[in-house]
Amino acid sequence: MRTSAALFPFCAQFLPFVKWFSKCQNRYEINKLISLPGLAMIGRDASFSCNHPPIGINVASIPDVFDDSWDTLLISRSNDTCKANDEIYIDFAKKAVFANKNVVWCDNGQAYVPSKLSNLSNHGSKKLNLMVEDNRKIVYPNFGLEYTPIETPVIMVGGILEQADTLELTIQLSNRFTQDGHAVTTIVRNPFGQLFGFHTINHILERSDINENEKIVKMNNYIRAIEFTERPDVIIVEAPDALLRYSDKVSNGFGVYTYILSQAVSPDYLILGAPFELSAESLIAFLSNDFSYRLGSQIHAVHVSNIIIDSMDMLQSHELSFAYADMDMVNEYMHKNMNDTFPLFNVISDGIDNLYNYLCSLVDI
Amino acid sequence: MEKPFIELFSTPNCFYVFEVNKNKFLPISYDAYQFLCNVMSDKNNTDEVPPEIAILQREGYLSARSVVERIQHPYSRFINTFLDRKLSRITLQLTQECNLRCKYCVYSGDKNIKQRSHSNKRMSWETAKRAVDFLYNRTIDSSKVNIGFYGGEPIIEFQNIKRIVDYSETLFSGKDLSFSITTNGTLLNDDIIRFFDEHNISLMISLDGPKQINDANRVFANGKGTYDVVMSNIRHLQSISPEYAEKLIVSMVIDPENDFDCINTICIDGNELTDINISPSIVDKEYDGKATTFSEEYDKKYEYQKFLSILSYLGRYPRNRTSPIANNMVKAAIDNYNRMKTSVGLYATDVPSGPCIPGQMRLFVDVTGKLFPCERVSEKSSAMCIGTIDSGFDFEKVYNMLNIGALTEDKCKTCWAFRYCSICAKKADSGGLGLSALKKLASCVESQNEAYAKLRQYLLFSEIPQFYRGQVRI
């Protein structure tokens, strides 16, 4: 029987987890989504955050949440759509503990957990459970610390923007491969994924005390160790940031983290998430050629996202700016722009089967 | 030769043809330039086409026709999405009352029939709350939100401001929320300053220059100048909240009939506004039905200060001896230059530069809750009203404003300044029910002149590496 749970703070980045929560793990059942008021989601269906089809779960506000509908608070600070500081998360976690709730705090690694929470956990509060990647039981075989290529087929899922549904794609693919009986190792960016049995490599990638060369070797070692422990048929990796720079004014991270990761684990297949207006065949062909050299793989398929870039705001703010369009626009675009070279898919409205079947014809497992 | 779709430029160093379709500058010889001048001015030219021109034609340049077939803004399909999900800023007209009667103010007196006048109308708390709620319900995709306070003189409604800030901070908790206020600066006191500091409200105070310049126009209702009171309040602000005062912005409305050096003295040489951020703008007399005129004294001295500012940008003149006013304008010119370097040619479906999505970036709400695209349009104009906080946006009006170029499509498609036009729907407001093509076209010359100046500035910066390298090398 699943433990009833609440998730805090809900925002767009968590929508894919919420959608697939029941299917991808057995331990918890989400009964409440709690959002910060400023995100303008209170009382709305959670899917409104990304303008996706409704999923039937409404978002609650903080004052209304401490009721009997849930026992465990699932909390992850690692998101970049909420402008909340640590104190808000810590304060809420403490309130939950004092309200006799259990708390599961998901974070990149032990070093990232706020000290106030670590102290609460260390002083015997059995109600607080820290879920961090570097506590996972991974067996390192005796192959030393040299860099060695991964043997299992690797599918990388990345986007022109981080927000172009890469997490949803990753989760859906992972779930679909698992449904067909394959052993799947999944690596995602958000440490909340640990609840699904996924891995993260942020505890290595975001270290500031080692250089990039060391990061690549350590990540390679770590993923090889996961490969050795879990013996997957396929490894699905979510790109840790956008695959490339967006423009001179809006660098969008330059794709640095993804490049570093691609050196640690070279992808055999690449699925691209792209805003629907940037899914033209000519552009995808150009990017595919670039990625084949830079990341080690061409683009094999494109998921068309309902994101619209707000160029006018970006000109002024020099920051990435976008909105989520109605899904009908995506369907209309796909209908007009289907091509054979880079098949277009939309896993949000059409589901994963088409993409999955296409990948099965490519992936050697 | 058929008249090509181009514009001609010359600088002290070179001659250029601006190829409009491709949005490119092509350097040409003097002879080719003269030839094209004759072609463009319809002079009867029997000269053979110079080989240089013939080569350009063969390479696909100097076409007589615009590639633009249809004018439509690429965001036309997304108006609903942006206005339903991505509002980023709202400006609340808290009151139509003001304790000043600035002579150039569009709301002063009854001389200006196209714009409202000062009155004692104020925004009730209920209307303000509904306006904030209106914004809140439409910001899900906005990473940042700003609420601005405007008037009249908004500080008259300080109690309302406090209520709005308090309500908004609770409502938008978790969102990156900021506030801003534009004030005449005469009503600031300790409580107000401390409140603004505590809530980090971005403060812009209007002051037009040294005392004799400022007091010529910015006066109390009794006709007395405001300079002494405003400067006293600024000094007081600096003494009680020095860190907050560093973020103060002075809005300087410049009347270019004045001597530029006289305006400029206030912000240099250790004078009153040294080290304060200046936001200059040229006075807008449009709603008075007048054109803004530039005196020779202003022009000469401003151009000189601009020259010094450019030298400073190149590292050849000390920055602390340049005019902050000129620096602002040169910074804008440099931003334009960088933007133009990556600007693309014209498309078959394209839109003149100029319009933003009305309401998305700076939605203005008047005291009654009517919505306007910004605070610069006439509040009396039904053509400019894009809805109300109760009924929502009038998407059809928004569409028409966004696609203002379609109103004069044939003219716009063949205009060389297509990519650099500055005309928005405000210029098509004749005070009638709808947008006026005739009124819009009346602004074309001004817009083309602005575009021409911007492109000449672009040429100056792009010529530096080639023609001035030795002189600017440090």
PDB file of N, CA and C in Angstrom, chain B residues 3 7 18 54 92-93 126 130 194 196 202 239 241 258 262 279 295 306 308 316 328 333 340 353 358 373 421 458:
ATOM      1  N   LYS B   3      14.606  52.115 -60.650  1.00  0.00           N
ATOM      2  CA  LYS B   3      15.002  52.604 -59.325  1.00  0.00           C
ATOM      3  C   LYS B   3      15.092  51.431 -58.354  1.00  0.00           C
ATOM      4  N   GLU B   7      18.783  52.672 -50.091  1.00  0.00           N
ATOM      5  CA  GLU B   7      18.972  54.034 -49.596  1.00  0.00           C
ATOM      6  C   GLU B   7      20.465  54.305 -49.666  1.00  0.00           C
ATOM      7  N   PHE B  18      22.671  51.084 -49.079  1.00  0.00           N
ATOM      8  CA  PHE B  18      21.998  50.210 -48.136  1.00  0.00           C
ATOM      9  C   PHE B  18      20.998  49.380 -48.913  1.00  0.00           C
ATOM     10  N   ALA B  54      26.705  46.960 -62.186  1.00  0.00           N
ATOM     11  CA  ALA B  54      26.280  45.780 -62.939  1.00  0.00           C
ATOM     12  C   ALA B  54      26.643  44.496 -62.194  1.00  0.00           C
ATOM     13  N   LEU B  92       0.096  51.235 -12.654  1.00  0.00           N
ATOM     14  CA  LEU B  92      -1.193  51.660 -12.102  1.00  0.00           C
ATOM     15  C   LEU B  92      -1.246  53.178 -12.008  1.00  0.00           C
ATOM     16  N   GLN B  93      -2.263  53.728 -12.637  1.00  0.00           N
ATOM     17  CA  GLN B  93      -2.497  55.179 -12.519  1.00  0.00           C
ATOM     18  C   GLN B  93      -3.263  55.395 -11.217  1.00  0.00           C
ATOM     19  N   GLU B 126     -10.238  48.972  -4.313  1.00  0.00           N
ATOM     20  CA  GLU B 126     -10.877  47.816  -4.959  1.00  0.00           C
ATOM     21  C   GLU B 126     -10.404  47.673  -6.404  1.00  0.00           C
ATOM     22  N   ARG B 130      -8.133  44.664  -7.943  1.00  0.00           N
ATOM     23  CA  ARG B 130      -8.565  43.899  -9.129  1.00  0.00           C
ATOM     24  C   ARG B 130      -7.502  43.965 -10.220  1.00  0.00           C
ATOM     25  N   ARG B 194      11.720  55.634   3.695  1.00  0.00           N
ATOM     26  CA  ARG B 194      12.034  54.377   4.407  1.00  0.00           C
ATOM     27  C   ARG B 194      11.185  53.229   3.876  1.00  0.00           C
ATOM     28  N   PHE B 196       9.943  52.978   0.835  1.00  0.00           N
ATOM     29  CA  PHE B 196      10.460  52.623  -0.494  1.00  0.00           C
ATOM     30  C   PHE B 196      11.750  51.807  -0.369  1.00  0.00           C
ATOM     31  N   SER B 202      11.908  50.761  -6.909  1.00  0.00           N
ATOM     32  CA  SER B 202      12.780  51.520  -7.806  1.00  0.00           C
ATOM     33  C   SER B 202      12.213  52.934  -7.963  1.00  0.00           C
ATOM     34  N   SER B 239      21.063  61.247   2.483  1.00  0.00           N
ATOM     35  CA  SER B 239      21.616  61.226   3.845  1.00  0.00           C
ATOM     36  C   SER B 239      20.982  60.135   4.701  1.00  0.00           C
ATOM     37  N   SER B 241      19.221  57.342   3.546  1.00  0.00           N
ATOM     38  CA  SER B 241      19.294  56.000   2.939  1.00  0.00           C
ATOM     39  C   SER B 241      20.325  56.005   1.817  1.00  0.00           C
ATOM     40  N   ASN B 258      16.629  74.463 -25.542  1.00  0.00           N
ATOM     41  CA  ASN B 258      17.577  75.028 -24.571  1.00  0.00           C
ATOM     42  C   ASN B 258      19.011  74.707 -24.967  1.00  0.00           C
ATOM     43  N   CYS B 262      24.016  73.990 -20.740  1.00  0.00           N
ATOM     44  CA  CYS B 262      23.320  74.483 -19.559  1.00  0.00           C
ATOM     45  C   CYS B 262      22.586  73.333 -18.865  1.00  0.00           C
ATOM     46  N   SER B 279      18.129  59.360 -16.629  1.00  0.00           N
ATOM     47  CA  SER B 279      17.382  58.781 -17.745  1.00  0.00           C
ATOM     48  C   SER B 279      16.827  59.935 -18.574  1.00  0.00           C
ATOM     49  N   SER B 295      17.239  73.623 -31.150  1.00  0.00           N
ATOM     50  CA  SER B 295      17.971  74.865 -31.395  1.00  0.00           C
ATOM     51  C   SER B 295      19.385  74.525 -31.876  1.00  0.00           C
ATOM     52  N   LYS B 306      28.468  64.259 -27.368  1.00  0.00           N
ATOM     53  CA  LYS B 306      28.321  62.883 -27.856  1.00  0.00           C
ATOM     54  C   LYS B 306      29.665  62.381 -28.386  1.00  0.00           C
ATOM     55  N   LEU B 308      32.612  63.339 -27.376  1.00  0.00           N
ATOM     56  CA  LEU B 308      33.470  63.039 -26.222  1.00  0.00           C
ATOM     57  C   LEU B 308      33.067  61.707 -25.592  1.00  0.00           C
ATOM     58  N   ARG B 316      39.533  56.694 -24.970  1.00  0.00           N
ATOM     59  CA  ARG B 316      40.424  57.794 -25.346  1.00  0.00           C
ATOM     60  C   ARG B 316      40.092  59.100 -24.635  1.00  0.00           C
ATOM     61  N   ASN B 328      24.287  58.194 -21.916  1.00  0.00           N
ATOM     62  CA  ASN B 328      23.078  57.374 -22.060  1.00  0.00           C
ATOM     63  C   ASN B 328      22.727  57.175 -23.522  1.00  0.00           C
ATOM     64  N   ALA B 333      23.091  53.967 -28.639  1.00  0.00           N
ATOM     65  CA  ALA B 333      23.606  53.833 -30.002  1.00  0.00           C
ATOM     66  C   ALA B 333      24.466  52.581 -30.133  1.00  0.00           C
ATOM     67  N   MET B 340      22.145  45.625 -34.663  1.00  0.00           N
ATOM     68  CA  MET B 340      22.090  45.692 -36.132  1.00  0.00           C
ATOM     69  C   MET B 340      23.058  44.732 -36.779  1.00  0.00           C
ATOM     70  N   SER B 353       9.808  46.939 -37.895  1.00  0.00           N
ATOM     71  CA  SER B 353      10.191  47.029 -36.487  1.00  0.00           C
ATOM     72  C   SER B 353       9.398  48.155 -35.842  1.00  0.00           C
ATOM     73  N   PRO B 358       0.920  44.862 -27.632  1.00  0.00           N
ATOM     74  CA  PRO B 358       0.294  45.838 -26.746  1.00  0.00           C
ATOM     75  C   PRO B 358      -0.183  45.207 -25.451  1.00  0.00           C
ATOM     76  N   PRO B 373      -1.945  50.140 -23.821  1.00  0.00           N
ATOM     77  CA  PRO B 373      -0.664  49.477 -24.082  1.00  0.00           C
ATOM     78  C   PRO B 373       0.515  50.067 -23.321  1.00  0.00           C
ATOM     79  N   CYS B 421      11.968  50.950 -38.516  1.00  0.00           N
ATOM     80  CA  CYS B 421      10.876  51.874 -38.246  1.00  0.00           C
ATOM     81  C   CYS B 421      10.587  51.937 -36.744  1.00  0.00           C
ATOM     82  N   TYR B 458      25.583  53.594 -36.948  1.00  0.00           N
ATOM     83  CA  TYR B 458      26.077  52.236 -37.167  1.00  0.00           C
ATOM     84  C   TYR B 458      27.315  52.265 -38.054  1.00  0.00           C
TER      85      TYR B 458
END
